Amino acid sequence: MLHYSCGAFNDSMSNGLYSFTNPAFVSFAGYSTAAVLKMFGIAAYTIGQRFRTKTFATPEDDVYKQLVSSLLGSESGLDGGSGARGRGRDCMNAVVERVRGNHLNDLENIIPFVLIGLFYVGTQPKYDCALWHYRLFLLSRLVHTIAYQVPLPQPTRTLSWLIGYATTISMALRVFKIIIY
């Protein structure tokens, strides 16, 4: 059994900061889980677009082109990507690249939100303030995804990204404020 001598850690665990009795943690767990599931959804959508367009990134994945052709017939309407990357492979497709860009943006924003959010819960924020941070972040990511995939005219995507980014920065600043003072 591990023994922690850090008083702050013991206090945060004993007073329930990171338990489902803390409403701020419950909300954080729900909203961050929803954001991660949204990111998983975009990953699955990327895979679907790769199969639909027969656009695969590596030579070993080319076996799937035959599988797709046999399942959908040789006239699936799409015959792979256009453009080249790396070793000159024909692996880029505008549809796939749009979804990949969306997924990369999720990775760059959702993971920091989850990590900073865990620290943020430890600052014991007011519940309403914490809830609005979580809501704004998730809403911004949903709008960003829709704006990216439809696509919606700018500055829709930029503003939605900026709102999510500012939300995470706001939480990070609170963490630093607590650490410094």
mmCIF file of C-alpha atoms in Angstrom:
data_model
loop_
_atom_site.group_PDB
_atom_site.id
_atom_site.type_symbol
_atom_site.label_atom_id
_atom_site.label_comp_id
_atom_site.label_asym_id
_atom_site.label_seq_id
_atom_site.Cartn_x
_atom_site.Cartn_y
_atom_site.Cartn_z
ATOM 1 C CA MET A 1 0.000 0.000 0.000
ATOM 2 C CA LEU A 2 1.317 3.427 -0.911
ATOM 3 C CA HIS A 3 1.700 6.091 1.719
ATOM 4 C CA TYR A 4 1.464 9.712 0.655
ATOM 5 C CA SER A 5 3.047 12.253 2.940
ATOM 6 C CA CYS A 6 1.881 15.255 0.952
ATOM 7 C CA GLY A 7 -0.694 17.022 3.100
ATOM 8 C CA ALA A 8 -2.374 18.736 0.150
ATOM 9 C CA PHE A 9 -2.951 15.402 -1.576
ATOM 10 C CA ASN A 10 -4.340 13.760 1.560
ATOM 11 C CA ASP A 11 -6.597 16.751 2.251
ATOM 12 C CA SER A 12 -7.978 16.802 -1.294
ATOM 13 C CA MET A 13 -8.765 13.111 -1.184
ATOM 14 C CA SER A 14 -10.276 13.131 2.298
ATOM 15 C CA ASN A 15 -12.555 16.100 1.671
ATOM 16 C CA GLY A 16 -13.882 14.567 -1.522
ATOM 17 C CA LEU A 17 -12.548 16.972 -4.174
ATOM 18 C CA TYR A 18 -11.978 14.100 -6.577
ATOM 19 C CA SER A 19 -15.030 12.063 -5.690
ATOM 20 C CA PHE A 20 -18.515 11.875 -7.083
ATOM 21 C CA THR A 21 -19.803 13.668 -3.995
ATOM 22 C CA ASN A 22 -18.228 16.909 -5.287
ATOM 23 C CA PRO A 23 -20.610 18.525 -7.819
ATOM 24 C CA ALA A 24 -17.738 20.340 -9.586
ATOM 25 C CA PHE A 25 -15.922 17.037 -10.090
ATOM 26 C CA VAL A 26 -19.111 15.278 -11.220
ATOM 27 C CA SER A 27 -19.732 17.982 -13.820
ATOM 28 C CA PHE A 28 -16.098 17.939 -14.905
ATOM 29 C CA ALA A 29 -16.206 14.149 -15.265
ATOM 30 C CA GLY A 30 -19.365 14.355 -17.369
ATOM 31 C CA TYR A 31 -18.315 17.189 -19.665
ATOM 32 C CA SER A 32 -14.755 15.967 -20.145
ATOM 33 C CA THR A 33 -15.993 12.437 -20.869
ATOM 34 C CA ALA A 34 -18.406 13.862 -23.445
ATOM 35 C CA ALA A 35 -15.535 15.799 -25.058
ATOM 36 C CA VAL A 36 -13.328 12.690 -25.181
ATOM 37 C CA LEU A 37 -16.189 10.629 -26.662
ATOM 38 C CA LYS A 38 -16.681 13.360 -29.289
ATOM 39 C CA MET A 39 -12.978 13.054 -30.106
ATOM 40 C CA PHE A 40 -13.344 9.262 -30.404
ATOM 41 C CA GLY A 41 -16.297 9.857 -32.720
ATOM 42 C CA ILE A 42 -14.157 12.019 -35.000
ATOM 43 C CA ALA A 43 -11.486 9.281 -34.993
ATOM 44 C CA ALA A 44 -14.102 6.736 -36.080
ATOM 45 C CA TYR A 45 -15.410 9.166 -38.704
ATOM 46 C CA THR A 46 -11.854 9.519 -40.037
ATOM 47 C CA ILE A 47 -11.626 5.753 -40.436
ATOM 48 C CA GLY A 48 -14.992 5.714 -42.173
ATOM 49 C CA GLN A 49 -13.886 8.423 -44.606
ATOM 50 C CA ARG A 50 -10.661 6.533 -45.340
ATOM 51 C CA PHE A 51 -12.678 3.438 -46.251
ATOM 52 C CA ARG A 52 -15.274 5.403 -48.194
ATOM 53 C CA THR A 53 -12.615 7.123 -50.289
ATOM 54 C CA LYS A 54 -10.168 4.182 -50.286
ATOM 55 C CA THR A 55 -7.521 6.591 -49.034
ATOM 56 C CA PHE A 56 -5.068 4.847 -46.730
ATOM 57 C CA ALA A 57 -1.906 6.279 -45.206
ATOM 58 C CA THR A 58 0.420 3.277 -45.274
ATOM 59 C CA PRO A 59 1.225 0.541 -47.805
ATOM 60 C CA GLU A 60 0.123 -2.236 -45.451
ATOM 61 C CA ASP A 61 -3.354 -0.692 -45.304
ATOM 62 C CA ASP A 62 -3.776 -1.110 -49.070
ATOM 63 C CA VAL A 63 -5.256 -4.553 -48.403
ATOM 64 C CA TYR A 64 -8.387 -2.712 -47.313
ATOM 65 C CA LYS A 65 -8.830 -1.265 -50.806
ATOM 66 C CA GLN A 66 -9.607 -4.766 -52.069
ATOM 67 C CA LEU A 67 -11.945 -5.384 -49.147
ATOM 68 C CA VAL A 68 -13.839 -2.156 -49.819
ATOM 69 C CA SER A 69 -14.046 -2.955 -53.537
ATOM 70 C CA SER A 70 -15.392 -6.436 -52.870
ATOM 71 C CA LEU A 71 -17.976 -5.153 -50.389
ATOM 72 C CA LEU A 72 -19.077 -2.105 -52.374
ATOM 73 C CA GLY A 73 -18.260 -3.289 -55.847
ATOM 74 C CA SER A 74 -15.567 -1.857 -58.059
ATOM 75 C CA GLU A 75 -17.739 1.171 -58.793
ATOM 76 C CA SER A 76 -17.920 2.610 -55.289
ATOM 77 C CA GLY A 77 -17.895 6.116 -56.693
ATOM 78 C CA LEU A 78 -14.551 6.979 -55.196
ATOM 79 C CA ASP A 79 -11.202 5.578 -56.189
ATOM 80 C CA GLY A 80 -8.762 6.909 -53.651
ATOM 81 C CA GLY A 81 -7.123 10.137 -52.826
ATOM 82 C CA SER A 82 -5.316 12.705 -54.856
ATOM 83 C CA GLY A 83 -1.998 14.257 -54.022
ATOM 84 C CA ALA A 84 1.008 12.708 -52.375
ATOM 85 C CA ARG A 85 2.781 12.652 -49.058
ATOM 86 C CA GLY A 86 5.980 11.151 -47.772
ATOM 87 C CA ARG A 87 7.130 8.342 -50.055
ATOM 88 C CA GLY A 88 5.006 9.574 -52.935
ATOM 89 C CA ARG A 89 2.006 7.533 -51.830
ATOM 90 C CA ASP A 90 -1.395 8.428 -53.179
ATOM 91 C CA CYS A 91 -2.842 8.867 -49.698
ATOM 92 C CA MET A 92 -4.267 12.375 -49.446
ATOM 93 C CA ASN A 93 -7.888 13.180 -49.974
ATOM 94 C CA ALA A 94 -9.574 16.507 -49.203
ATOM 95 C CA VAL A 95 -12.418 14.848 -47.267
ATOM 96 C CA VAL A 96 -10.069 12.686 -45.199
ATOM 97 C CA GLU A 97 -7.686 15.574 -44.581
ATOM 98 C CA ARG A 98 -10.548 17.768 -43.342
ATOM 99 C CA VAL A 99 -11.593 15.119 -40.817
ATOM 100 C CA ARG A 100 -7.967 14.470 -39.828
ATOM 101 C CA GLY A 101 -7.476 18.202 -39.266
ATOM 102 C CA ASN A 102 -10.550 18.235 -37.050
ATOM 103 C CA HIS A 103 -9.245 15.239 -35.097
ATOM 104 C CA LEU A 104 -5.806 16.811 -34.676
ATOM 105 C CA ASN A 105 -7.441 19.997 -33.392
ATOM 106 C CA ASP A 106 -9.417 17.905 -30.891
ATOM 107 C CA LEU A 107 -6.201 16.280 -29.663
ATOM 108 C CA GLU A 108 -4.570 19.695 -29.284
ATOM 109 C CA ASN A 109 -7.485 21.077 -27.259
ATOM 110 C CA ILE A 110 -9.380 18.309 -25.456
ATOM 111 C CA ILE A 111 -6.375 16.634 -23.834
ATOM 112 C CA PRO A 112 -5.131 19.922 -22.288
ATOM 113 C CA PHE A 113 -8.690 20.694 -21.127
ATOM 114 C CA VAL A 114 -8.922 17.350 -19.325
ATOM 115 C CA LEU A 115 -5.500 17.728 -17.686
ATOM 116 C CA ILE A 116 -5.965 21.366 -16.669
ATOM 117 C CA GLY A 117 -9.518 20.545 -15.566
ATOM 118 C CA LEU A 118 -8.243 18.014 -13.038
ATOM 119 C CA PHE A 119 -5.977 20.658 -11.524
ATOM 120 C CA TYR A 120 -8.794 23.200 -11.715
ATOM 121 C CA VAL A 121 -11.133 20.998 -9.656
ATOM 122 C CA GLY A 122 -8.392 20.964 -7.011
ATOM 123 C CA THR A 123 -8.663 24.752 -6.672
ATOM 124 C CA GLN A 124 -12.186 24.315 -5.299
ATOM 125 C CA PRO A 125 -13.824 26.710 -7.765
ATOM 126 C CA LYS A 126 -17.351 27.963 -7.236
ATOM 127 C CA TYR A 127 -19.653 25.378 -8.748
ATOM 128 C CA ASP A 128 -21.449 27.785 -11.108
ATOM 129 C CA CYS A 129 -18.165 29.144 -12.413
ATOM 130 C CA ALA A 130 -16.760 25.648 -12.944
ATOM 131 C CA LEU A 131 -19.944 24.474 -14.638
ATOM 132 C CA TRP A 132 -19.853 27.367 -17.107
ATOM 133 C CA HIS A 133 -16.220 26.622 -17.929
ATOM 134 C CA TYR A 134 -17.109 23.001 -18.703
ATOM 135 C CA ARG A 135 -20.238 23.892 -20.673
ATOM 136 C CA LEU A 136 -18.508 26.556 -22.751
ATOM 137 C CA PHE A 137 -15.646 24.237 -23.588
ATOM 138 C CA LEU A 138 -17.857 21.359 -24.727
ATOM 139 C CA LEU A 139 -20.176 23.647 -26.673
ATOM 140 C CA SER A 140 -17.201 25.298 -28.373
ATOM 141 C CA ARG A 141 -15.812 21.895 -29.419
ATOM 142 C CA LEU A 142 -19.180 20.779 -30.802
ATOM 143 C CA VAL A 143 -19.601 24.010 -32.776
ATOM 144 C CA HIS A 144 -15.986 23.760 -33.961
ATOM 145 C CA THR A 145 -16.596 20.234 -35.269
ATOM 146 C CA ILE A 146 -19.769 21.240 -37.093
ATOM 147 C CA ALA A 147 -18.072 24.339 -38.515
ATOM 148 C CA TYR A 148 -15.123 22.228 -39.667
ATOM 149 C CA GLN A 149 -17.135 19.412 -41.247
ATOM 150 C CA VAL A 150 -20.039 21.275 -42.898
ATOM 151 C CA PRO A 151 -18.010 23.681 -43.472
ATOM 152 C CA LEU A 152 -19.501 26.870 -42.067
ATOM 153 C CA PRO A 153 -18.134 30.272 -43.099
ATOM 154 C CA GLN A 154 -15.390 31.867 -41.051
ATOM 155 C CA PRO A 155 -15.105 33.201 -38.411
ATOM 156 C CA THR A 156 -17.424 30.504 -36.978
ATOM 157 C CA ARG A 157 -14.696 27.895 -36.610
ATOM 158 C CA THR A 158 -12.126 30.410 -35.378
ATOM 159 C CA LEU A 159 -14.454 31.876 -32.756
ATOM 160 C CA SER A 160 -15.522 28.449 -31.505
ATOM 161 C CA TRP A 161 -11.872 27.409 -31.193
ATOM 162 C CA LEU A 162 -11.014 30.672 -29.431
ATOM 163 C CA ILE A 163 -13.814 30.216 -26.877
ATOM 164 C CA GLY A 164 -12.611 26.706 -25.997
ATOM 165 C CA TYR A 165 -8.997 27.837 -25.863
ATOM 166 C CA ALA A 166 -9.837 30.828 -23.653
ATOM 167 C CA THR A 167 -11.848 28.570 -21.346
ATOM 168 C CA THR A 168 -8.876 26.265 -20.808
ATOM 169 C CA ILE A 169 -6.537 29.242 -20.319
ATOM 170 C CA SER A 170 -8.962 30.698 -17.753
ATOM 171 C CA MET A 171 -8.874 27.457 -15.770
ATOM 172 C CA ALA A 172 -5.070 27.302 -16.037
ATOM 173 C CA LEU A 173 -4.754 30.867 -14.739
ATOM 174 C CA ARG A 174 -6.864 29.967 -11.704
ATOM 175 C CA VAL A 175 -4.572 26.997 -11.042
ATOM 176 C CA PHE A 176 -1.500 29.259 -11.247
ATOM 177 C CA LYS A 177 -3.158 31.858 -9.021
ATOM 178 C CA ILE A 178 -3.746 29.240 -6.323
ATOM 179 C CA ILE A 179 -0.191 27.894 -6.662
ATOM 180 C CA ILE A 180 1.441 31.328 -6.510
ATOM 181 C CA TYR A 181 -0.579 32.724 -3.606
#
